[in-house]
Amino acid sequence: MIRTRAYNIIGTLALLLFTACGQQYQAKSLVKDFVKEHAVEELDITSFSDLDSTKVIGDSLFQAMQQNAAKDPLFKQVDFSGQKATSPLLYIRMRYQEDTLELSKTFYFDKDLSAVVAFK
């Protein structure tokens, strides 16, 4: 009985680990595809942070990020119409090299990790 319970716990933890790794990989893929499609020039991506979530960003801040994204000189005009802030928002930070500087952008996703809904 104790052995069965231990196997169940280990199996559950392994499943959670693989799910988290899958979401991390999916988030990185979404960002890479977004950058490839919308960047004005090719970016030298150096690393990504861990995928995380936030409930702090409300509708007004979310809309402000979308409006500022339209003015970002690094990316072509991005149409975020129809995208709404879900709770929680998932996010990942991408670090990239530009000349001798290491810079970063934070990309936000809906809770289903289906699309980039904003960035800053």
PDB file of C-alpha atoms in Angstrom:
ATOM      1  CA  MET A   1       0.000   0.000   0.000  1.00  0.00           C
ATOM      2  CA  ILE A   2       2.791   2.452   0.888  1.00  0.00           C
ATOM      3  CA  ARG A   3       4.701   1.405  -2.203  1.00  0.00           C
ATOM      4  CA  THR A   4       1.650   2.041  -4.430  1.00  0.00           C
ATOM      5  CA  ARG A   5       1.162   5.479  -2.903  1.00  0.00           C
ATOM      6  CA  ALA A   6       4.841   6.327  -3.503  1.00  0.00           C
ATOM      7  CA  TYR A   7       4.570   5.225  -7.145  1.00  0.00           C
ATOM      8  CA  ASN A   8       1.475   7.394  -7.591  1.00  0.00           C
ATOM      9  CA  ILE A   9       3.226  10.422  -6.128  1.00  0.00           C
ATOM     10  CA  ILE A  10       6.332   9.883  -8.274  1.00  0.00           C
ATOM     11  CA  GLY A  11       4.182   9.411 -11.381  1.00  0.00           C
ATOM     12  CA  THR A  12       2.209  12.594 -10.685  1.00  0.00           C
ATOM     13  CA  LEU A  13       5.381  14.619 -10.134  1.00  0.00           C
ATOM     14  CA  ALA A  14       6.901  13.278 -13.368  1.00  0.00           C
ATOM     15  CA  LEU A  15       3.734  14.201 -15.279  1.00  0.00           C
ATOM     16  CA  LEU A  16       3.823  17.743 -13.874  1.00  0.00           C
ATOM     17  CA  LEU A  17       7.487  18.077 -14.816  1.00  0.00           C
ATOM     18  CA  PHE A  18       6.870  16.984 -18.407  1.00  0.00           C
ATOM     19  CA  THR A  19       3.845  19.291 -18.704  1.00  0.00           C
ATOM     20  CA  ALA A  20       5.858  22.286 -17.465  1.00  0.00           C
ATOM     21  CA  CYS A  21       8.682  21.509 -19.891  1.00  0.00           C
ATOM     22  CA  GLY A  22       6.171  21.250 -22.725  1.00  0.00           C
ATOM     23  CA  GLN A  23       4.698  24.660 -21.937  1.00  0.00           C
ATOM     24  CA  GLN A  24       8.170  26.213 -21.731  1.00  0.00           C
ATOM     25  CA  TYR A  25       9.048  24.770 -25.140  1.00  0.00           C
ATOM     26  CA  GLN A  26       5.725  25.939 -26.623  1.00  0.00           C
ATOM     27  CA  ALA A  27       6.243  29.480 -25.285  1.00  0.00           C
ATOM     28  CA  LYS A  28       9.753  29.651 -26.756  1.00  0.00           C
ATOM     29  CA  SER A  29       8.429  28.435 -30.115  1.00  0.00           C
ATOM     30  CA  LEU A  30       5.664  31.049 -30.116  1.00  0.00           C
ATOM     31  CA  VAL A  31       8.169  33.826 -29.404  1.00  0.00           C
ATOM     32  CA  LYS A  32      10.633  32.608 -32.050  1.00  0.00           C
ATOM     33  CA  ASP A  33       7.840  32.431 -34.650  1.00  0.00           C
ATOM     34  CA  PHE A  34       6.556  35.872 -33.631  1.00  0.00           C
ATOM     35  CA  VAL A  35      10.040  37.412 -33.890  1.00  0.00           C
ATOM     36  CA  LYS A  36      10.692  35.724 -37.224  1.00  0.00           C
ATOM     37  CA  GLU A  37       7.426  37.056 -38.646  1.00  0.00           C
ATOM     38  CA  HIS A  38       7.379  40.569 -37.171  1.00  0.00           C
ATOM     39  CA  ALA A  39      10.966  41.686 -36.497  1.00  0.00           C
ATOM     40  CA  VAL A  40      12.338  44.394 -38.766  1.00  0.00           C
ATOM     41  CA  GLU A  41      15.721  42.651 -38.806  1.00  0.00           C
ATOM     42  CA  GLU A  42      16.997  39.279 -37.638  1.00  0.00           C
ATOM     43  CA  LEU A  43      17.560  39.144 -33.893  1.00  0.00           C
ATOM     44  CA  ASP A  44      20.318  37.214 -32.156  1.00  0.00           C
ATOM     45  CA  ILE A  45      18.310  35.518 -29.381  1.00  0.00           C
ATOM     46  CA  THR A  46      20.622  34.488 -26.554  1.00  0.00           C
ATOM     47  CA  SER A  47      18.294  33.040 -23.907  1.00  0.00           C
ATOM     48  CA  PHE A  48      14.826  32.802 -22.399  1.00  0.00           C
ATOM     49  CA  SER A  49      13.620  33.069 -18.828  1.00  0.00           C
ATOM     50  CA  ASP A  50      11.331  30.459 -17.318  1.00  0.00           C
ATOM     51  CA  LEU A  51       7.668  30.678 -18.257  1.00  0.00           C
ATOM     52  CA  ASP A  52       5.668  32.322 -15.485  1.00  0.00           C
ATOM     53  CA  SER A  53       2.226  33.782 -14.864  1.00  0.00           C
ATOM     54  CA  THR A  54       0.850  37.039 -13.524  1.00  0.00           C
ATOM     55  CA  LYS A  55      -2.539  38.288 -12.395  1.00  0.00           C
ATOM     56  CA  VAL A  56      -1.292  41.852 -11.837  1.00  0.00           C
ATOM     57  CA  ILE A  57      -1.851  43.157 -15.381  1.00  0.00           C
ATOM     58  CA  GLY A  58      -5.315  44.622 -15.795  1.00  0.00           C
ATOM     59  CA  ASP A  59      -7.143  45.699 -18.948  1.00  0.00           C
ATOM     60  CA  SER A  60      -5.781  49.265 -19.019  1.00  0.00           C
ATOM     61  CA  LEU A  61      -2.139  48.186 -18.645  1.00  0.00           C
ATOM     62  CA  PHE A  62      -2.690  45.404 -21.177  1.00  0.00           C
ATOM     63  CA  GLN A  63      -4.098  47.870 -23.748  1.00  0.00           C
ATOM     64  CA  ALA A  64      -1.221  50.286 -23.076  1.00  0.00           C
ATOM     65  CA  MET A  65       1.301  47.511 -23.787  1.00  0.00           C
ATOM     66  CA  GLN A  66      -0.470  46.715 -27.050  1.00  0.00           C
ATOM     67  CA  GLN A  67      -0.462  50.382 -28.105  1.00  0.00           C
ATOM     68  CA  ASN A  68       3.220  50.787 -27.223  1.00  0.00           C
ATOM     69  CA  ALA A  69       4.031  47.626 -29.182  1.00  0.00           C
ATOM     70  CA  ALA A  70       2.711  49.352 -32.297  1.00  0.00           C
ATOM     71  CA  LYS A  71       5.395  52.064 -31.830  1.00  0.00           C
ATOM     72  CA  ASP A  72       8.280  49.649 -31.139  1.00  0.00           C
ATOM     73  CA  PRO A  73      10.951  50.217 -33.833  1.00  0.00           C
ATOM     74  CA  LEU A  74      12.204  46.635 -33.485  1.00  0.00           C
ATOM     75  CA  PHE A  75       8.976  45.165 -34.890  1.00  0.00           C
ATOM     76  CA  LYS A  76       6.714  45.802 -37.847  1.00  0.00           C
ATOM     77  CA  GLN A  77       3.153  46.890 -37.178  1.00  0.00           C
ATOM     78  CA  VAL A  78       1.543  44.153 -35.088  1.00  0.00           C
ATOM     79  CA  ASP A  79      -2.232  43.791 -35.017  1.00  0.00           C
ATOM     80  CA  PHE A  80      -3.379  42.726 -31.566  1.00  0.00           C
ATOM     81  CA  SER A  81      -7.051  43.543 -32.214  1.00  0.00           C
ATOM     82  CA  GLY A  82      -9.356  41.034 -30.627  1.00  0.00           C
ATOM     83  CA  GLN A  83      -6.757  39.967 -28.052  1.00  0.00           C
ATOM     84  CA  LYS A  84      -7.911  40.410 -24.465  1.00  0.00           C
ATOM     85  CA  ALA A  85      -6.178  40.012 -21.141  1.00  0.00           C
ATOM     86  CA  THR A  86      -6.951  36.616 -19.674  1.00  0.00           C
ATOM     87  CA  SER A  87      -6.335  35.825 -16.064  1.00  0.00           C
ATOM     88  CA  PRO A  88      -3.679  34.732 -15.519  1.00  0.00           C
ATOM     89  CA  LEU A  89      -1.448  35.968 -18.311  1.00  0.00           C
ATOM     90  CA  LEU A  90       1.586  33.822 -19.033  1.00  0.00           C
ATOM     91  CA  TYR A  91       4.869  35.524 -19.871  1.00  0.00           C
ATOM     92  CA  ILE A  92       8.447  34.793 -20.832  1.00  0.00           C
ATOM     93  CA  ARG A  93      11.433  37.124 -21.203  1.00  0.00           C
ATOM     94  CA  MET A  94      13.596  36.824 -24.304  1.00  0.00           C
ATOM     95  CA  ARG A  95      17.156  38.128 -24.176  1.00  0.00           C
ATOM     96  CA  TYR A  96      18.878  39.122 -27.384  1.00  0.00           C
ATOM     97  CA  GLN A  97      22.181  40.606 -28.463  1.00  0.00           C
ATOM     98  CA  GLU A  98      22.356  43.901 -30.339  1.00  0.00           C
ATOM     99  CA  ASP A  99      25.904  45.029 -31.103  1.00  0.00           C
ATOM    100  CA  THR A 100      27.602  44.764 -27.716  1.00  0.00           C
ATOM    101  CA  LEU A 101      24.422  45.199 -25.641  1.00  0.00           C
ATOM    102  CA  GLU A 102      22.262  42.451 -24.211  1.00  0.00           C
ATOM    103  CA  LEU A 103      18.642  43.593 -24.307  1.00  0.00           C
ATOM    104  CA  SER A 104      15.349  41.921 -23.486  1.00  0.00           C
ATOM    105  CA  LYS A 105      11.674  41.886 -24.388  1.00  0.00           C
ATOM    106  CA  THR A 106       8.865  40.324 -22.381  1.00  0.00           C
ATOM    107  CA  PHE A 107       6.168  38.472 -24.315  1.00  0.00           C
ATOM    108  CA  TYR A 108       2.714  37.763 -22.906  1.00  0.00           C
ATOM    109  CA  PHE A 109       0.435  34.860 -23.856  1.00  0.00           C
ATOM    110  CA  ASP A 110      -3.158  33.927 -23.168  1.00  0.00           C
ATOM    111  CA  LYS A 111      -3.663  31.235 -20.548  1.00  0.00           C
ATOM    112  CA  ASP A 112      -3.922  28.532 -23.238  1.00  0.00           C
ATOM    113  CA  LEU A 113      -0.534  29.458 -24.764  1.00  0.00           C
ATOM    114  CA  SER A 114      -2.103  29.822 -28.181  1.00  0.00           C
ATOM    115  CA  ALA A 115      -0.677  33.199 -29.218  1.00  0.00           C
ATOM    116  CA  VAL A 116       1.420  36.206 -28.252  1.00  0.00           C
ATOM    117  CA  VAL A 117      -1.126  38.770 -27.062  1.00  0.00           C
ATOM    118  CA  ALA A 118       1.230  41.620 -26.078  1.00  0.00           C
ATOM    119  CA  PHE A 119       4.882  42.448 -25.484  1.00  0.00           C
ATOM    120  CA  LYS A 120       7.015  45.135 -23.871  1.00  0.00           C
TER     121      LYS A 120
END
